[in-house]
PDB file of C-alpha atoms in Angstrom:
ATOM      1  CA  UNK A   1     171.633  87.455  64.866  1.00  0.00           C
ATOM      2  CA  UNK A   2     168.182  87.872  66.262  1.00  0.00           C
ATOM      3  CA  UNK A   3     166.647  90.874  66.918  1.00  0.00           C
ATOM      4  CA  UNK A   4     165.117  92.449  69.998  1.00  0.00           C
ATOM      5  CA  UNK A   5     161.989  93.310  69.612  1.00  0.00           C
ATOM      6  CA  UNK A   6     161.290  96.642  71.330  1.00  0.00           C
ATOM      7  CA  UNK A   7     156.900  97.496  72.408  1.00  0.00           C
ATOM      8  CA  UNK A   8     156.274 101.015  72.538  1.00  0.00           C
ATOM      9  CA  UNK A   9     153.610 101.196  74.641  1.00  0.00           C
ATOM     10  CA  UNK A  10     154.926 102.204  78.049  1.00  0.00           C
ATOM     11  CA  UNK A  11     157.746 104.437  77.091  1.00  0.00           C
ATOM     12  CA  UNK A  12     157.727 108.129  78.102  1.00  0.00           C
ATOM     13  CA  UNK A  13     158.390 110.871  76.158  1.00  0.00           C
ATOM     14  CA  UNK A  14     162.149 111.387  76.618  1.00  0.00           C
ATOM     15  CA  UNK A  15     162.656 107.191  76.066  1.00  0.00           C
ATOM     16  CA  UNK A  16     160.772 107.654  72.245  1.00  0.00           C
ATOM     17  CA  UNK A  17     163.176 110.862  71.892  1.00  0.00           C
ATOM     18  CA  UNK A  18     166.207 108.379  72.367  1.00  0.00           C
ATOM     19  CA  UNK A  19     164.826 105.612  70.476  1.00  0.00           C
ATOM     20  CA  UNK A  20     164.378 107.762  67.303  1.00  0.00           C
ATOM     21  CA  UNK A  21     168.132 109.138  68.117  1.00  0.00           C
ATOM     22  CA  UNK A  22     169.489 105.693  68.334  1.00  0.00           C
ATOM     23  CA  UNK A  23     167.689 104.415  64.661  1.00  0.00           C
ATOM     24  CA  UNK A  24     168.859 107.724  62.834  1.00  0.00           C
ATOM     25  CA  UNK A  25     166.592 110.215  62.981  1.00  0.00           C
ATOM     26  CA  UNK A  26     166.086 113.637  64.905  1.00  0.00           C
ATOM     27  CA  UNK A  27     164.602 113.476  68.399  1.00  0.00           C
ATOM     28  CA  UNK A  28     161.665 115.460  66.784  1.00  0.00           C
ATOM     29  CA  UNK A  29     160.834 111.961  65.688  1.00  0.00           C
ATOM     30  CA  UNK A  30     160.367 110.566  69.214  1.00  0.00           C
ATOM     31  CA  UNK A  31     157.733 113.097  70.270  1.00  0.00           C
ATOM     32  CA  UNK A  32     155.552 112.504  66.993  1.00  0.00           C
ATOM     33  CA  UNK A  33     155.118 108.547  68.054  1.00  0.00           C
ATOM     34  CA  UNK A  34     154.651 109.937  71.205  1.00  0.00           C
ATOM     35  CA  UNK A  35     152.065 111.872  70.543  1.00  0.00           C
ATOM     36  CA  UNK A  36     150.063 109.344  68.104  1.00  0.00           C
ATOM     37  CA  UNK A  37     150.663 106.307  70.533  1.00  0.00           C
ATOM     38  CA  UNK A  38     148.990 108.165  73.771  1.00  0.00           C
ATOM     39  CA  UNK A  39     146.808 110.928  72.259  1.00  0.00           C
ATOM     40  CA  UNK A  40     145.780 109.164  69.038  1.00  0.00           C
ATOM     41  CA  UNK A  41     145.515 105.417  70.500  1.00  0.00           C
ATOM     42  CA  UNK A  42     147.563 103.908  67.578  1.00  0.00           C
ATOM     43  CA  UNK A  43     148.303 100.321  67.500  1.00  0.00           C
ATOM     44  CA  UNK A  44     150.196 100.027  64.482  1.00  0.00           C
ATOM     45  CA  UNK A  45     153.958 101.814  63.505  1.00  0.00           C
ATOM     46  CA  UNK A  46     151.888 102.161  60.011  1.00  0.00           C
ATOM     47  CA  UNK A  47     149.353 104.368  61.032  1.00  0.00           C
ATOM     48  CA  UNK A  48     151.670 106.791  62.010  1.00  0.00           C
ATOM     49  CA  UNK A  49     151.681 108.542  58.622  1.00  0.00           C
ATOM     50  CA  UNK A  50     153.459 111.485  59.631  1.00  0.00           C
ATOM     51  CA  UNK A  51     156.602 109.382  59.964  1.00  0.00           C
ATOM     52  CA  UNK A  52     158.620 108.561  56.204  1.00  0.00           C
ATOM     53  CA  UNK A  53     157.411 105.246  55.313  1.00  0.00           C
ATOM     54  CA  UNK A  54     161.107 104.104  54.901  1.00  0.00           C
ATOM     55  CA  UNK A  55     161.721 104.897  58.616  1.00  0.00           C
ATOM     56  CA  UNK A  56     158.689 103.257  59.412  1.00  0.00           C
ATOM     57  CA  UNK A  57     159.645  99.889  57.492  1.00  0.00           C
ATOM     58  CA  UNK A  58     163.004 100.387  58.896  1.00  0.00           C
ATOM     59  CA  UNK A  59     161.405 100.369  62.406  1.00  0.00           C
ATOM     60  CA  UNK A  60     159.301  97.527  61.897  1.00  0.00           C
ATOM     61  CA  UNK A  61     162.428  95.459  60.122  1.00  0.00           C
ATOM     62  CA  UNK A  62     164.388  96.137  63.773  1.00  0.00           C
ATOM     63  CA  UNK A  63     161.713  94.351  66.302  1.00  0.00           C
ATOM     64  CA  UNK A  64     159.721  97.938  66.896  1.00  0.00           C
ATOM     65  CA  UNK A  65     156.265  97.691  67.362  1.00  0.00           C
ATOM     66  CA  UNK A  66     153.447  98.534  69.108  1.00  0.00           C
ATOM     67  CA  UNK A  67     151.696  95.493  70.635  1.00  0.00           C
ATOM     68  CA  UNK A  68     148.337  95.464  71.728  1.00  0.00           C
ATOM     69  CA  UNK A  69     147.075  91.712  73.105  1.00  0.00           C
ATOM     70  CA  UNK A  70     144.764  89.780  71.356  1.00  0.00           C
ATOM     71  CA  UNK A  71     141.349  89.734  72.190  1.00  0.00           C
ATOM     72  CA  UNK A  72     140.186  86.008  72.932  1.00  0.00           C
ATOM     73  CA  UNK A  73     136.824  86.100  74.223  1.00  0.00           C
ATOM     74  CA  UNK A  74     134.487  88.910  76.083  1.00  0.00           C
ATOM     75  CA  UNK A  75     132.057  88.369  78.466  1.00  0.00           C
ATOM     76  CA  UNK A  76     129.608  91.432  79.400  1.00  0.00           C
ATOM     77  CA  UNK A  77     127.233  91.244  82.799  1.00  0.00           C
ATOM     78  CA  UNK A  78     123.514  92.579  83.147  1.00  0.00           C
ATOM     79  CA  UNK A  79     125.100  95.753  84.706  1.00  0.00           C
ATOM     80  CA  UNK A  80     127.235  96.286  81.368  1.00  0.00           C
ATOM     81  CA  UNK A  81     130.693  95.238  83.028  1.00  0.00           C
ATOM     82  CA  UNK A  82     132.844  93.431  80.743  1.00  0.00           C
ATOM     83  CA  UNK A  83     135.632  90.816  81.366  1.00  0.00           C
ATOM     84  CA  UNK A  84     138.512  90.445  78.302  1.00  0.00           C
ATOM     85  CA  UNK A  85     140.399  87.347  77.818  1.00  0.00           C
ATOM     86  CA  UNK A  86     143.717  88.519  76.502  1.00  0.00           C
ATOM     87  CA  UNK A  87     146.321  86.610  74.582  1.00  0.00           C
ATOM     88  CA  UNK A  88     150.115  87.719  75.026  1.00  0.00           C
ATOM     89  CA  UNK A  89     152.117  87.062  72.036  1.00  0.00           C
ATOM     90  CA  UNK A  90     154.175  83.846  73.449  1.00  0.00           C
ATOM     91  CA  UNK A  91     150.566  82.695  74.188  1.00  0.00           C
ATOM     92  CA  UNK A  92     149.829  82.920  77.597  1.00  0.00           C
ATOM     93  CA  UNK A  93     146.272  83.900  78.788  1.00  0.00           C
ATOM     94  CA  UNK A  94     145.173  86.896  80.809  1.00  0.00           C
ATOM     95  CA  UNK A  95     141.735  88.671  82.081  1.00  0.00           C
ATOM     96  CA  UNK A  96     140.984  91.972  82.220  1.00  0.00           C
ATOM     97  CA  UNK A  97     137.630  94.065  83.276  1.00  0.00           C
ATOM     98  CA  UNK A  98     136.184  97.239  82.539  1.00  0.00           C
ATOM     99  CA  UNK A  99     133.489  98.689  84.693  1.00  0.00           C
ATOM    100  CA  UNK A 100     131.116 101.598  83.766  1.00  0.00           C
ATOM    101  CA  UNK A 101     129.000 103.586  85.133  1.00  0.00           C
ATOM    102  CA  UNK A 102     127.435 107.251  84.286  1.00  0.00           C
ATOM    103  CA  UNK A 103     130.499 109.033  85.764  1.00  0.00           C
ATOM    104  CA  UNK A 104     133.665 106.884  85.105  1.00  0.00           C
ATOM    105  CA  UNK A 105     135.288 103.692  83.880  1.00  0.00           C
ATOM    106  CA  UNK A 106     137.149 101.687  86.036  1.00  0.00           C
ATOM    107  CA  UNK A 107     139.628  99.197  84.765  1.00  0.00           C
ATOM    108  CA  UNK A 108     140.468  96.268  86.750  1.00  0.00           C
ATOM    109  CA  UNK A 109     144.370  95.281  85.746  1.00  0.00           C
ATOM    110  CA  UNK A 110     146.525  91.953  85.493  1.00  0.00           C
ATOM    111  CA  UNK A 111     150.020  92.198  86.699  1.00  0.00           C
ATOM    112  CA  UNK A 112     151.088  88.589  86.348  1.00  0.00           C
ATOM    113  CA  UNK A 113     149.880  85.471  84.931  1.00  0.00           C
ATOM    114  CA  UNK A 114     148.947  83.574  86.864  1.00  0.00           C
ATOM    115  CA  UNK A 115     150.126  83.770  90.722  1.00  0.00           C
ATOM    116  CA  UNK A 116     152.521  82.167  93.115  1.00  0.00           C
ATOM    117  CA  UNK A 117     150.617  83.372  96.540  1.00  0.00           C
ATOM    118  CA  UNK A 118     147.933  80.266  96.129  1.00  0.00           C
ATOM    119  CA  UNK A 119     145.389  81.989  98.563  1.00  0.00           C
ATOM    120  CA  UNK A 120     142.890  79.514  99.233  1.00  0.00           C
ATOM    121  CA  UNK A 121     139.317  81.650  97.399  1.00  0.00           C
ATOM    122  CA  UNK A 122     141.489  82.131  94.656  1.00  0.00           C
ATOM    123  CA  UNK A 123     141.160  80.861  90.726  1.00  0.00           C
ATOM    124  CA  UNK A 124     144.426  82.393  90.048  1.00  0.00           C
ATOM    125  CA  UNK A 125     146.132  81.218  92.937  1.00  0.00           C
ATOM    126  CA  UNK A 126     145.095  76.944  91.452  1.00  0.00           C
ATOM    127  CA  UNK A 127     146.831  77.582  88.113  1.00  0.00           C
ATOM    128  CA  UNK A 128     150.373  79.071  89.904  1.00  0.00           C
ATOM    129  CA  UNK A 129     152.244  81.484  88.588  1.00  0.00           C
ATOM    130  CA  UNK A 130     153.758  81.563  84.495  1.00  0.00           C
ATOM    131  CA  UNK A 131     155.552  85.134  84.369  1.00  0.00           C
ATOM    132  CA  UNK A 132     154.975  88.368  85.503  1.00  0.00           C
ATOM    133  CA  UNK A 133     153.668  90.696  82.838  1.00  0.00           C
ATOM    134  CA  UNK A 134     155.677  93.557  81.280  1.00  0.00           C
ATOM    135  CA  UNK A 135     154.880  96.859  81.060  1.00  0.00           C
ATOM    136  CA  UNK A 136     153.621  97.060  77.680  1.00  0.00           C
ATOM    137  CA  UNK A 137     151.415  94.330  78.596  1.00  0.00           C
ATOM    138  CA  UNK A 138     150.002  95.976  81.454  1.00  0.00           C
ATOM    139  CA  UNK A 139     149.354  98.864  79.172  1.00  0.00           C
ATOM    140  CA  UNK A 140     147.469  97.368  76.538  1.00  0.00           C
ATOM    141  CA  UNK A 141     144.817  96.165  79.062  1.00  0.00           C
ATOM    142  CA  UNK A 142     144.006  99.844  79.371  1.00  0.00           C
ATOM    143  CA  UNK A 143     143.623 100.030  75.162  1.00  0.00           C
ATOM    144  CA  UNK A 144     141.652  96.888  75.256  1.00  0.00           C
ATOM    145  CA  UNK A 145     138.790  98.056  77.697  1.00  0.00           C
ATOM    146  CA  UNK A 146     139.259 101.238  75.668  1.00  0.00           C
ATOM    147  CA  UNK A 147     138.417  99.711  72.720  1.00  0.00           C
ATOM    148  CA  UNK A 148     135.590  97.343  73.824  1.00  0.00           C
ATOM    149  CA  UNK A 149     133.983 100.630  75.421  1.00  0.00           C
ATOM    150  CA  UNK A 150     134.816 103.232  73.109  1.00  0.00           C
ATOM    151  CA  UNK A 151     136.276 105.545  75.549  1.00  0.00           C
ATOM    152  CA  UNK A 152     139.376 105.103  77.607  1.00  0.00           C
ATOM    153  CA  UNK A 153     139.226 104.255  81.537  1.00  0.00           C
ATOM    154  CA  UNK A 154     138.878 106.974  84.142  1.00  0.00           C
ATOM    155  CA  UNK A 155     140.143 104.589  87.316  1.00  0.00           C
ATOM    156  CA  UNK A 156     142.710 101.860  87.210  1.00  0.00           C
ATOM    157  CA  UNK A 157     142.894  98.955  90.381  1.00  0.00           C
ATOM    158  CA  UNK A 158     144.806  96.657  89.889  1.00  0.00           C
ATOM    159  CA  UNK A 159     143.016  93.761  91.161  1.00  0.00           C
ATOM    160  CA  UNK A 160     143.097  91.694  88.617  1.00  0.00           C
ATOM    161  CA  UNK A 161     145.180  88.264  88.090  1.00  0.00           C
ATOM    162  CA  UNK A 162     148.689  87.917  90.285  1.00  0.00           C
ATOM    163  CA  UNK A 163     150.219  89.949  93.116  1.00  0.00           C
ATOM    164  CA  UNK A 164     151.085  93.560  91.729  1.00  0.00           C
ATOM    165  CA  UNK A 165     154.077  93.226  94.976  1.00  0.00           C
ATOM    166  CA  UNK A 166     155.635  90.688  92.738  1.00  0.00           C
ATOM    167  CA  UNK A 167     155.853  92.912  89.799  1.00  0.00           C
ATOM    168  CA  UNK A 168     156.704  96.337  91.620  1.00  0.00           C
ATOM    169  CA  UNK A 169     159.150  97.620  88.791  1.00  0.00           C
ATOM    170  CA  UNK A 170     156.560  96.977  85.881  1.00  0.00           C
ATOM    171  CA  UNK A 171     153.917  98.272  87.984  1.00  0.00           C
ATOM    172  CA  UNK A 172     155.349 101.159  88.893  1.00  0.00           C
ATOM    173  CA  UNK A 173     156.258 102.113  85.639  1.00  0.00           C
ATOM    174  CA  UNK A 174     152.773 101.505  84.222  1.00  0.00           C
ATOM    175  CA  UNK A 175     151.239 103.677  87.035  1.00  0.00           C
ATOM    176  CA  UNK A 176     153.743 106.547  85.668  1.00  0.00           C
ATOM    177  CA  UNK A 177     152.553 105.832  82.186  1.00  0.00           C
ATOM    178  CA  UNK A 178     148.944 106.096  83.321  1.00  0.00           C
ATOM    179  CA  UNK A 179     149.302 109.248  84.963  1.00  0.00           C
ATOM    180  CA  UNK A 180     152.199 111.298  82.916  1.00  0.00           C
ATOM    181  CA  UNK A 181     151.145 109.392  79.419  1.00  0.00           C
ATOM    182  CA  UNK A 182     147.647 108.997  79.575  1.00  0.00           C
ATOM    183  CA  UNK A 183     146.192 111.382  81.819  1.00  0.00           C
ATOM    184  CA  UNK A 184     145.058 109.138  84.570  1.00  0.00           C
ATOM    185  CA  UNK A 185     145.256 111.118  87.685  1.00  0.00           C
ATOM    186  CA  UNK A 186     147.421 109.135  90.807  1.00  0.00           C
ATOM    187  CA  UNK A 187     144.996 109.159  93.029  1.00  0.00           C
ATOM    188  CA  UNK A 188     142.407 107.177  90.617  1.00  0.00           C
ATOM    189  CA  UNK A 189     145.139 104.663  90.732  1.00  0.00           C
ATOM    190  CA  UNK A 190     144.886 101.590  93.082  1.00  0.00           C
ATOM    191  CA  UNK A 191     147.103  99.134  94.352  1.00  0.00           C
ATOM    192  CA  UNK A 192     145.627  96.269  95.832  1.00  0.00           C
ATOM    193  CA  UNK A 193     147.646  93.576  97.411  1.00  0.00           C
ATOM    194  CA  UNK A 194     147.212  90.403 100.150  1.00  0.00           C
ATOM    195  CA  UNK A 195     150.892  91.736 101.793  1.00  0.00           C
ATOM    196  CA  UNK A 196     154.489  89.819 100.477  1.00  0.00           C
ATOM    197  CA  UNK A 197     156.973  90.309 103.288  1.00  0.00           C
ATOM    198  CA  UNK A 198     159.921  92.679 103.035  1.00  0.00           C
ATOM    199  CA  UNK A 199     158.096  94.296  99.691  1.00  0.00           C
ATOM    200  CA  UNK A 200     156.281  96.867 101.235  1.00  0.00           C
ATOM    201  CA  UNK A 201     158.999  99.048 102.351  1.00  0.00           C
ATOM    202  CA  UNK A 202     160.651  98.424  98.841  1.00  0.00           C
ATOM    203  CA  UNK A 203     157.416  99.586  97.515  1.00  0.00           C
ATOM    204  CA  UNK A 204     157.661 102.825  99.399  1.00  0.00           C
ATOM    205  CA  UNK A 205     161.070 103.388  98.665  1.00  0.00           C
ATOM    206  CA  UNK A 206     160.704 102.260  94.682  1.00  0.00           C
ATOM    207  CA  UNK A 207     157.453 104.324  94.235  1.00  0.00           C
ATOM    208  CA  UNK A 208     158.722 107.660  95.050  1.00  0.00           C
ATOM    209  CA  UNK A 209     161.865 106.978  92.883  1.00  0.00           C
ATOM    210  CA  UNK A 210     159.450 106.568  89.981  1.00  0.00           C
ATOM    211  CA  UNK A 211     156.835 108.634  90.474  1.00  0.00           C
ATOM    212  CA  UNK A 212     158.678 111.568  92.754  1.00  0.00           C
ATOM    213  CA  UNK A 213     155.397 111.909  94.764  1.00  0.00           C
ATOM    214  CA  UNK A 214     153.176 109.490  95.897  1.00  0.00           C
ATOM    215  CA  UNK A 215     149.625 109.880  95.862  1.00  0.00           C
ATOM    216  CA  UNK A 216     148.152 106.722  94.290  1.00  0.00           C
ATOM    217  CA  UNK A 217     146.285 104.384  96.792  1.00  0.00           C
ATOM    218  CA  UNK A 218     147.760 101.088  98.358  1.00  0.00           C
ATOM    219  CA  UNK A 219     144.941  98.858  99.942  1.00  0.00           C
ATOM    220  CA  UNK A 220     145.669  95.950 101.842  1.00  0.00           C
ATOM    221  CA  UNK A 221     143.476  92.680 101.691  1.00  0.00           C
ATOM    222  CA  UNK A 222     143.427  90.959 105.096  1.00  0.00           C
ATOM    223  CA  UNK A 223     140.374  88.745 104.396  1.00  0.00           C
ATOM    224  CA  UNK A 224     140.746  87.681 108.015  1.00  0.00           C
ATOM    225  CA  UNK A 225     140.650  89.261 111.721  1.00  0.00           C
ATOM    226  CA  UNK A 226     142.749  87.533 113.013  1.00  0.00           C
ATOM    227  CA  UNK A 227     146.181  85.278 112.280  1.00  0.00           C
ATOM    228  CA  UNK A 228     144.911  81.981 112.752  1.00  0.00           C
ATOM    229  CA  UNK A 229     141.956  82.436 110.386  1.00  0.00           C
ATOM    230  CA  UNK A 230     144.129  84.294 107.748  1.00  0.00           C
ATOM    231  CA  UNK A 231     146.742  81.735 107.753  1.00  0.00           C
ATOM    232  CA  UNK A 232     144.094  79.515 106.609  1.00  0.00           C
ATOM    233  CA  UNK A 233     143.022  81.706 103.923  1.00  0.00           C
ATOM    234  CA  UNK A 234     146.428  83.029 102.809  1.00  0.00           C
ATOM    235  CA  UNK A 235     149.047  80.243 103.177  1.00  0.00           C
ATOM    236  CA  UNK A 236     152.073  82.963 102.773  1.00  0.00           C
ATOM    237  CA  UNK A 237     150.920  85.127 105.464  1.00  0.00           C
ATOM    238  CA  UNK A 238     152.363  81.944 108.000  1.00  0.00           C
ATOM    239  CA  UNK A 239     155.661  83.733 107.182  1.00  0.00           C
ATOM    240  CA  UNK A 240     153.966  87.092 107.388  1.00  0.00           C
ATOM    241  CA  UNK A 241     152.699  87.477 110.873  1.00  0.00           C
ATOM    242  CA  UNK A 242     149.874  90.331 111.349  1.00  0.00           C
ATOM    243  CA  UNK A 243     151.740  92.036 113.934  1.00  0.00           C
ATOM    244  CA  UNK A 244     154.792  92.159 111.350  1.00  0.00           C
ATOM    245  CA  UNK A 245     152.461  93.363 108.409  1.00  0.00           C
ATOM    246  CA  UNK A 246     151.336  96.230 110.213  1.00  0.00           C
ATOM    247  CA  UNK A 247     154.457  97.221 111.344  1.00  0.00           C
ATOM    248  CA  UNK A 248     155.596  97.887 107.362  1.00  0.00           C
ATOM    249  CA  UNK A 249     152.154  99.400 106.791  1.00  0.00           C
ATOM    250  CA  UNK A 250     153.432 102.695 109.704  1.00  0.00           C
ATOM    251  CA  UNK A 251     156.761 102.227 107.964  1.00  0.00           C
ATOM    252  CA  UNK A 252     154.890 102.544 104.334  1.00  0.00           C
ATOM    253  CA  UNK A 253     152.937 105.954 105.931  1.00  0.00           C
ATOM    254  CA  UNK A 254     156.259 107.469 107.493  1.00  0.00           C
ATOM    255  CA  UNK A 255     157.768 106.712 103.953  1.00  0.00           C
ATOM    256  CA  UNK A 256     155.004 107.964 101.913  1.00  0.00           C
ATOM    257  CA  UNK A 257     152.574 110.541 103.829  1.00  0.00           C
ATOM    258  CA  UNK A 258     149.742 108.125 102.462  1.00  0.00           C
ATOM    259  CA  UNK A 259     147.456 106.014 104.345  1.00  0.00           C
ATOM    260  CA  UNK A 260     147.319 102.519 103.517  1.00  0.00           C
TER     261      UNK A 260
END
């Protein structure tokens, strides 16, 4: 029988609690990976020393791990930016970008590799889309840039490669590990999207089911003026009329209390 192979990067406290339950040991377990994975940065179920190395190996031996992507190549600007290219573990190819200054870190994120919206100034948008990622992929962009920096991100956007609308479960859930796990407050959280019809109010509704209150920021790339000239630009908006699009952004407001 194969085994399911379980990342722990991306779980909350209460999920680790159960996890420990459910492979025989106390939930005091849970909260000591807990506490290494998101306080200590751990990437390995070995360096967690505190834990008896036959529940570690028995761990391990069931598909449990902690899986941070493989670093493929780095690229770092005059300004000190630098751009990862990540490898997921069935191969695929992401990017990632970390962006200092004096004051804070900002991490641009993937949500999906590749991307099915094809928007016309895109490189993404030429390959299509592969998969969305998952949320332990989404999180170990953050390690990544933390790693290549030596200290962890201060702002997240994601911005990076696919449409974060098309991944609104995983996304969500990452935000919550950002701000509840890692200390990231909502509101140095971005969402940036080019609008997917019906998602928006699903994004409303979704986001205050995982995160109770709302307070990260949603921004909405028109690229155009006008419907005509963003039709041209953005071949999915021809199903997504302006007039529409703005009509889910009041809805996303009355839903939310945040400004889009």
């Amino acid at each position: 029988m194969e085994i399911k192979k379980i990342n722990l990067l991306g779980l909350d406290k209460s999920q680790l609690e159960k996890l420990a339950f459910e492979n025989g040991e106390s939930s005091f377990r849970g909260r000591q990976i807990y506490q290494w994975l998101y306080q200590r940065g751990i990437s390995d179920i070995e360096e967690v020393t505190v834990l008896p190395k036959t529940w570690r190996n028995h761990l391990i031996e069931n598909g449990i791990s902690i899986g941070y992507l493989k670093e493929i190549n780095r690229s770092i600007s005059d300004d000190g930016t630098i751009k990862l290219l990540l490898q997921t573990d069935d191969f695929e190819l992401i990017e990632t970008v970390g962006i200092p200054t004096d004051k804070r870190l900002t991490i641009c994120i993937s949500s999906q590799i590749g991307c099915s919206m094809g928007c016309r100034f895109c490189a993404t948008g030429k390959e299509g889309l592969q998969r969305s990622l998952k949320v332990h992929e989404i999180i170990a962009q953050f390690y990544a840039i933390k790693k290549a920096f030596g200290r962890s991100p201060s702002h997240v956007v994601f911005m990076g490669m696919g449409e974060p609308l098309l991944n609104i479960d995983a996304v969500l859930t990452s935000i919550r590990c950002f701000n509840k796990d890692l200390g990231i407050g909502q509101r140095r959280v971005t969402l940036s999207t080019v609008g997917v019809k019906k998602e928006l109010p699903r994004l409303a509704e979704s986001a205050i089911a995982y995160l109770g209150k709302v307070q990260f920021t949603l921004a909405l790339s028109l690229h155009a003026p006008n419907q005509k000239l963003r039709e041209g630009l953005i071949p999915s908006s021809k199903s997504y009329p302006l007039n529409i699009l703005m009509e889910d952004c009041r809805h996303y407001l009355d839903i939310t209390g945040r400004r889009v």
